[in-house]
Short mmCIF file of C-alpha atoms in Angstrom, two decimals:
data_model
loop_
_atom_site.label_atom_id
_atom_site.label_comp_id
_atom_site.label_asym_id
_atom_site.label_seq_id
_atom_site.Cartn_x
_atom_site.Cartn_y
_atom_site.Cartn_z
CA MET A 37 -14.64 -8.01 11.79
CA THR A 38 -12.34 -5.02 12.09
CA PRO A 39 -8.80 -6.08 13.11
CA THR A 40 -7.40 -4.44 16.24
CA ALA A 41 -3.82 -3.57 17.09
CA SER A 42 -2.09 -5.38 19.93
CA THR A 43 -1.07 -3.16 22.84
CA THR A 44 0.71 -5.69 25.02
CA ASP A 45 3.71 -7.91 24.55
CA ALA A 46 2.84 -11.08 22.70
CA PRO A 47 4.40 -14.37 23.79
CA ALA A 48 7.63 -15.16 22.00
CA PRO A 49 6.90 -17.01 18.75
CA THR A 50 7.71 -20.69 18.82
CA PRO A 51 10.74 -21.31 16.62
CA SER A 52 10.03 -23.61 13.70
CA ASN A 53 12.32 -26.10 12.06
CA ALA A 54 11.59 -24.58 8.67
CA ALA A 55 14.50 -23.34 6.63
CA PRO A 56 14.60 -21.12 3.56
CA ALA A 57 14.61 -22.94 0.24
CA ALA A 58 17.42 -22.44 -2.25
CA ASP A 59 15.27 -20.10 -4.35
CA HIS A 60 14.27 -17.86 -1.42
CA VAL A 61 16.01 -14.47 -1.60
CA VAL A 62 14.14 -13.14 1.47
CA TRP A 63 12.95 -15.26 4.39
CA ILE A 64 10.96 -13.68 7.22
CA GLU A 65 9.60 -15.81 10.06
CA ASN A 66 7.54 -14.70 13.09
CA LEU A 67 8.89 -11.16 12.84
CA VAL A 68 7.95 -8.86 15.73
CA LYS A 69 8.96 -5.22 16.10
CA ASN A 70 8.00 -3.21 19.18
CA TYR A 71 8.69 0.45 19.84
CA ARG A 72 9.11 1.37 23.49
CA SER A 73 9.47 4.53 25.54
CA MET A 74 12.65 5.37 27.44
CA SER A 75 11.06 3.78 30.51
CA GLY A 76 10.47 0.53 28.64
CA LYS A 77 6.72 0.94 28.22
CA LEU A 78 5.37 -0.55 25.01
CA LEU A 79 4.20 2.27 22.75
CA VAL A 80 3.24 0.35 19.62
CA ARG A 81 3.70 -3.05 18.04
CA ALA A 82 4.69 -2.17 14.48
CA LEU A 83 4.90 -5.81 13.35
CA ASP A 84 3.12 -8.74 14.95
CA SER A 85 4.42 -12.23 14.03
CA VAL A 86 4.82 -11.54 10.30
CA SER A 87 6.04 -14.39 8.08
CA PHE A 88 6.58 -14.53 4.32
CA SER A 89 9.26 -15.33 1.76
CA ILE A 90 10.30 -13.86 -1.58
CA ASN A 91 11.43 -16.14 -4.39
CA ARG A 92 14.37 -15.47 -6.64
CA GLY A 93 13.45 -13.56 -9.79
CA GLU A 94 9.95 -12.47 -8.75
CA VAL A 95 8.42 -9.05 -8.15
CA PHE A 96 6.86 -9.16 -4.69
CA GLY A 97 4.48 -6.49 -3.49
CA LEU A 98 4.12 -5.28 0.09
CA LEU A 99 0.70 -3.67 0.19
CA GLY A 100 -1.08 -1.81 2.97
CA PRO A 101 -2.34 1.59 4.12
CA ASN A 102 -0.10 4.08 5.89
CA GLY A 103 0.75 2.76 9.34
CA SER A 104 0.35 -0.89 8.35
CA GLY A 105 4.00 -1.84 9.00
CA LYS A 106 5.54 -1.57 5.53
CA THR A 107 8.27 0.92 6.48
CA PRO A 108 9.44 -1.01 9.59
CA THR A 109 9.61 -4.16 7.45
CA ILE A 110 11.86 -2.42 4.93
CA LYS A 111 14.06 -0.90 7.66
CA LEU A 112 14.48 -4.34 9.21
CA LEU A 113 15.42 -5.82 5.82
CA LEU A 114 17.99 -3.07 5.33
CA GLY A 115 19.49 -3.69 8.76
CA MET A 116 18.55 -0.20 9.94
CA LEU A 117 16.54 -1.60 12.87
CA PRO A 118 16.98 -4.71 15.01
CA PRO A 119 13.94 -7.00 15.30
CA THR A 120 12.32 -7.53 18.69
CA SER A 121 12.06 -11.23 17.83
CA GLY A 122 11.82 -13.49 14.82
CA ARG A 123 14.13 -14.41 11.95
CA ILE A 124 15.19 -12.52 8.84
CA LEU A 125 17.48 -13.88 6.15
CA GLU A 126 18.19 -12.25 2.81
CA LEU A 127 20.53 -13.82 0.31
CA ASP A 128 21.14 -16.45 3.03
CA LYS A 129 22.56 -13.94 5.52
CA PRO A 130 21.26 -11.63 8.28
CA PRO A 131 20.40 -8.09 7.09
CA ARG A 132 23.20 -6.51 9.12
CA ASP A 133 25.88 -8.58 7.38
CA VAL A 134 27.97 -6.04 5.45
CA ALA A 135 28.51 -8.47 2.59
CA VAL A 136 24.76 -8.57 1.96
CA LYS A 137 24.46 -4.81 1.59
CA ALA A 138 26.69 -4.84 -1.50
CA ARG A 139 24.14 -7.11 -3.21
CA ILE A 140 21.08 -4.95 -2.50
CA GLY A 141 19.74 -1.83 -4.23
CA TYR A 142 17.38 0.53 -2.42
CA LEU A 143 15.11 3.37 -3.51
CA PRO A 144 13.66 5.25 -0.49
CA GLU A 145 10.22 6.82 -0.52
CA GLU A 146 11.76 10.30 -0.74
CA THR A 147 14.43 10.80 -3.40
CA TRP A 148 17.21 12.48 -1.42
CA LEU A 149 19.93 13.34 -3.94
CA TYR A 150 22.53 16.12 -4.01
CA ARG A 151 20.91 18.98 -5.94
CA TYR A 152 24.21 20.49 -7.10
CA LEU A 153 25.40 17.30 -8.87
CA ASN A 154 24.39 16.14 -12.33
CA ALA A 155 23.33 12.59 -13.26
CA ASP A 156 26.84 11.33 -14.05
CA GLU A 157 28.30 12.78 -10.86
CA THR A 158 25.47 11.33 -8.79
CA LEU A 159 25.90 7.80 -10.11
CA ASP A 160 29.68 8.07 -9.84
CA PHE A 161 29.30 9.03 -6.18
CA PHE A 162 27.00 6.12 -5.35
CA GLY A 163 29.16 3.72 -7.31
CA SER A 164 32.19 4.81 -5.29
CA LEU A 165 30.34 3.84 -2.09
CA PHE A 166 30.42 0.26 -3.37
CA ASN A 167 34.13 0.58 -4.22
CA LEU A 168 33.44 0.04 -7.91
CA PRO A 169 36.41 0.85 -10.18
CA LYS A 170 36.04 4.16 -12.02
CA SER A 171 35.80 2.45 -15.42
CA ILE A 172 32.94 0.27 -14.18
CA ARG A 173 31.21 3.29 -12.64
CA ARG A 174 31.39 5.18 -15.92
CA GLU A 175 30.13 2.19 -17.91
CA ARG A 176 27.23 1.55 -15.52
CA ALA A 177 26.31 5.26 -15.42
CA ASP A 178 26.12 5.43 -19.22
CA GLU A 179 23.92 2.34 -19.36
CA LEU A 180 21.58 3.38 -16.54
CA ILE A 181 21.14 6.98 -17.68
CA GLU A 182 20.03 5.67 -21.06
CA ARG A 183 17.77 3.08 -19.45
CA VAL A 184 15.87 5.58 -17.29
CA GLY A 185 15.53 8.04 -20.16
CA LEU A 186 17.70 10.87 -18.83
CA ALA A 187 20.35 11.07 -21.55
CA HIS A 188 19.01 14.46 -22.64
CA ALA A 189 19.39 15.85 -19.10
CA ARG A 190 22.53 14.11 -17.85
CA ASN A 191 24.51 17.38 -17.63
CA ARG A 192 21.81 19.36 -15.83
CA ARG A 193 22.02 19.88 -12.07
CA LEU A 194 19.52 17.77 -10.12
CA GLY A 195 18.07 20.95 -8.63
CA GLU A 196 16.58 21.57 -12.08
CA TYR A 197 14.98 18.11 -12.31
CA SER A 198 11.25 17.51 -12.01
CA LYS A 199 10.10 15.01 -9.38
CA GLY A 200 9.62 12.37 -12.06
CA MET A 201 13.13 12.86 -13.40
CA ALA A 202 14.60 12.69 -9.88
CA ARG A 203 12.63 9.50 -9.25
CA ARG A 204 14.04 7.89 -12.37
CA LEU A 205 17.58 8.86 -11.38
CA GLY A 206 16.84 7.41 -7.94
CA LEU A 207 16.06 4.11 -9.65
CA ALA A 208 19.35 4.35 -11.53
CA GLN A 209 21.31 4.82 -8.29
CA ALA A 210 19.51 1.79 -6.81
CA LEU A 211 20.92 -0.28 -9.69
CA ILE A 212 24.46 1.12 -9.86
CA ASN A 213 25.92 -1.89 -8.01
CA ASP A 214 24.02 -4.39 -10.24
CA PRO A 215 22.15 -5.77 -7.19
CA GLU A 216 20.47 -9.16 -6.89
CA LEU A 217 17.69 -7.77 -4.68
CA VAL A 218 16.09 -4.37 -5.33
CA ILE A 219 13.91 -2.79 -2.61
CA LEU A 220 11.61 -0.01 -3.82
CA ASP A 221 9.64 2.05 -1.29
CA GLU A 222 6.63 3.77 -2.94
CA PRO A 223 8.47 4.08 -6.28
CA THR A 224 5.59 5.91 -8.04
CA SER A 225 4.94 8.35 -5.19
CA GLY A 226 4.03 11.80 -6.55
CA LEU A 227 4.38 10.82 -10.20
CA ASP A 228 1.89 11.56 -12.94
CA PRO A 229 0.34 8.58 -14.83
CA LEU A 230 3.01 8.65 -17.55
CA GLY A 231 5.85 8.77 -15.02
CA ALA A 232 4.26 5.92 -13.02
CA ARG A 233 3.98 3.82 -16.18
CA GLU A 234 7.66 4.42 -17.02
CA VAL A 235 8.69 3.30 -13.52
CA LYS A 236 6.57 0.15 -13.82
CA ASP A 237 8.18 -0.63 -17.18
CA LEU A 238 11.61 -0.33 -15.52
CA ILE A 239 10.52 -2.74 -12.79
CA LEU A 240 9.37 -5.28 -15.39
CA ARG A 241 12.73 -4.92 -17.14
CA MET A 242 14.51 -5.67 -13.84
CA LYS A 243 12.46 -8.85 -13.56
CA ALA A 244 13.34 -9.82 -17.14
CA GLU A 245 17.01 -9.46 -16.19
CA GLY A 246 16.53 -11.93 -13.33
CA LYS A 247 16.55 -9.48 -10.44
CA THR A 248 14.33 -9.94 -7.41
CA VAL A 249 12.23 -6.88 -6.60
CA LEU A 250 10.39 -5.98 -3.39
CA LEU A 251 7.88 -3.22 -4.09
CA SER A 252 6.21 -1.44 -1.18
CA SER A 253 3.10 0.61 -1.85
CA HIS A 254 -0.27 1.65 -0.46
CA LEU A 255 -1.72 1.76 -3.99
CA LEU A 256 -3.26 -1.44 -5.34
CA ALA A 257 -2.79 -0.24 -8.92
CA ASP A 258 0.99 -0.10 -8.39
CA VAL A 259 1.35 -3.71 -7.30
CA GLN A 260 -1.26 -5.43 -9.46
CA ASP A 261 0.38 -4.21 -12.68
CA VAL A 262 3.85 -5.62 -12.00
CA CYS A 263 3.83 -8.04 -9.05
CA ASP A 264 3.75 -11.84 -9.14
CA ARG A 265 2.68 -12.13 -5.51
CA ILE A 266 1.63 -9.68 -2.82
CA ALA A 267 1.50 -9.59 0.97
CA ILE A 268 -1.20 -7.44 2.56
CA LEU A 269 -0.33 -5.82 5.89
CA TYR A 270 -2.81 -4.11 8.20
CA ARG A 271 -1.95 -2.69 11.63
CA GLY A 272 1.27 -4.67 11.76
CA ALA A 273 -0.24 -8.06 10.96
CA LEU A 274 -0.04 -10.07 7.77
CA ARG A 275 -3.60 -10.51 6.48
CA ARG A 276 -3.10 -12.29 3.16
CA VAL A 277 -0.25 -13.41 0.95
CA GLY A 278 -0.40 -15.04 -2.46
CA PRO A 279 -0.52 -14.57 -6.23
CA VAL A 280 -2.07 -11.30 -7.37
CA ASP A 281 -4.72 -12.96 -9.54
CA GLU A 282 -5.93 -15.13 -6.67
CA LEU A 283 -6.13 -12.34 -4.12
CA LEU A 284 -7.96 -10.00 -6.48
CA ALA A 285 -10.41 -12.61 -7.78
CA ASP A 286 -14.10 -11.99 -7.06
CA ASN A 287 -15.87 -15.33 -6.85
CA GLN A 288 -19.20 -13.78 -5.87
CA LYS A 289 -19.91 -12.10 -9.20
CA VAL A 290 -21.02 -13.50 -12.57
CA GLN A 291 -20.70 -11.57 -15.83
#
């Protein structure tokens, strides 16, 4: 049966007595996000009673086609939008808590960086936004530029970078504050197969270092290569959530 989008206000979700476990970095319960017109008319329900959690140290995939609700979910987690109803906790605090933002790294779908800066200047700028001391900024920049494979181009202006190079520097800026939670929105968007593989290797290295990663994508190949669990969104509703191997298993075929 083809799922249909809700066009009217749903009843308020019944609050549960559940609480996030100690190893939950992200906790989302009965999350609803409506967009309304200036007159108050409901235009679209972007998220409809979505619930899932992300465990510490795992790579969690948010999978779905365009328009499924992935971007509103990320904006809510970043505190850029208020929820219509429901609960969100990340690192045991609401997303709009300023203290939480210092512990999160974010790579947007489009890599918006200053084209007239080089790699060192870019990372120094983002590090200063977190009030990192200059010595720490320099140390982290050296480490991250090596990690993302841009040492040979660190003195070139970003306007001369290819999309793949800019994407890798975008990953570096997402890690400049040594975050506990890293949110990646379509991290392989527009990359060739080699560039996509390099980004996936960086994600696996983040996991090895104990970081928690939320990876949003509309490409199954992106999430199945690196994710421990995935949540599948469609038209604002959560359809399935679980380990990758279980969700991709085909029990109707014998070889």
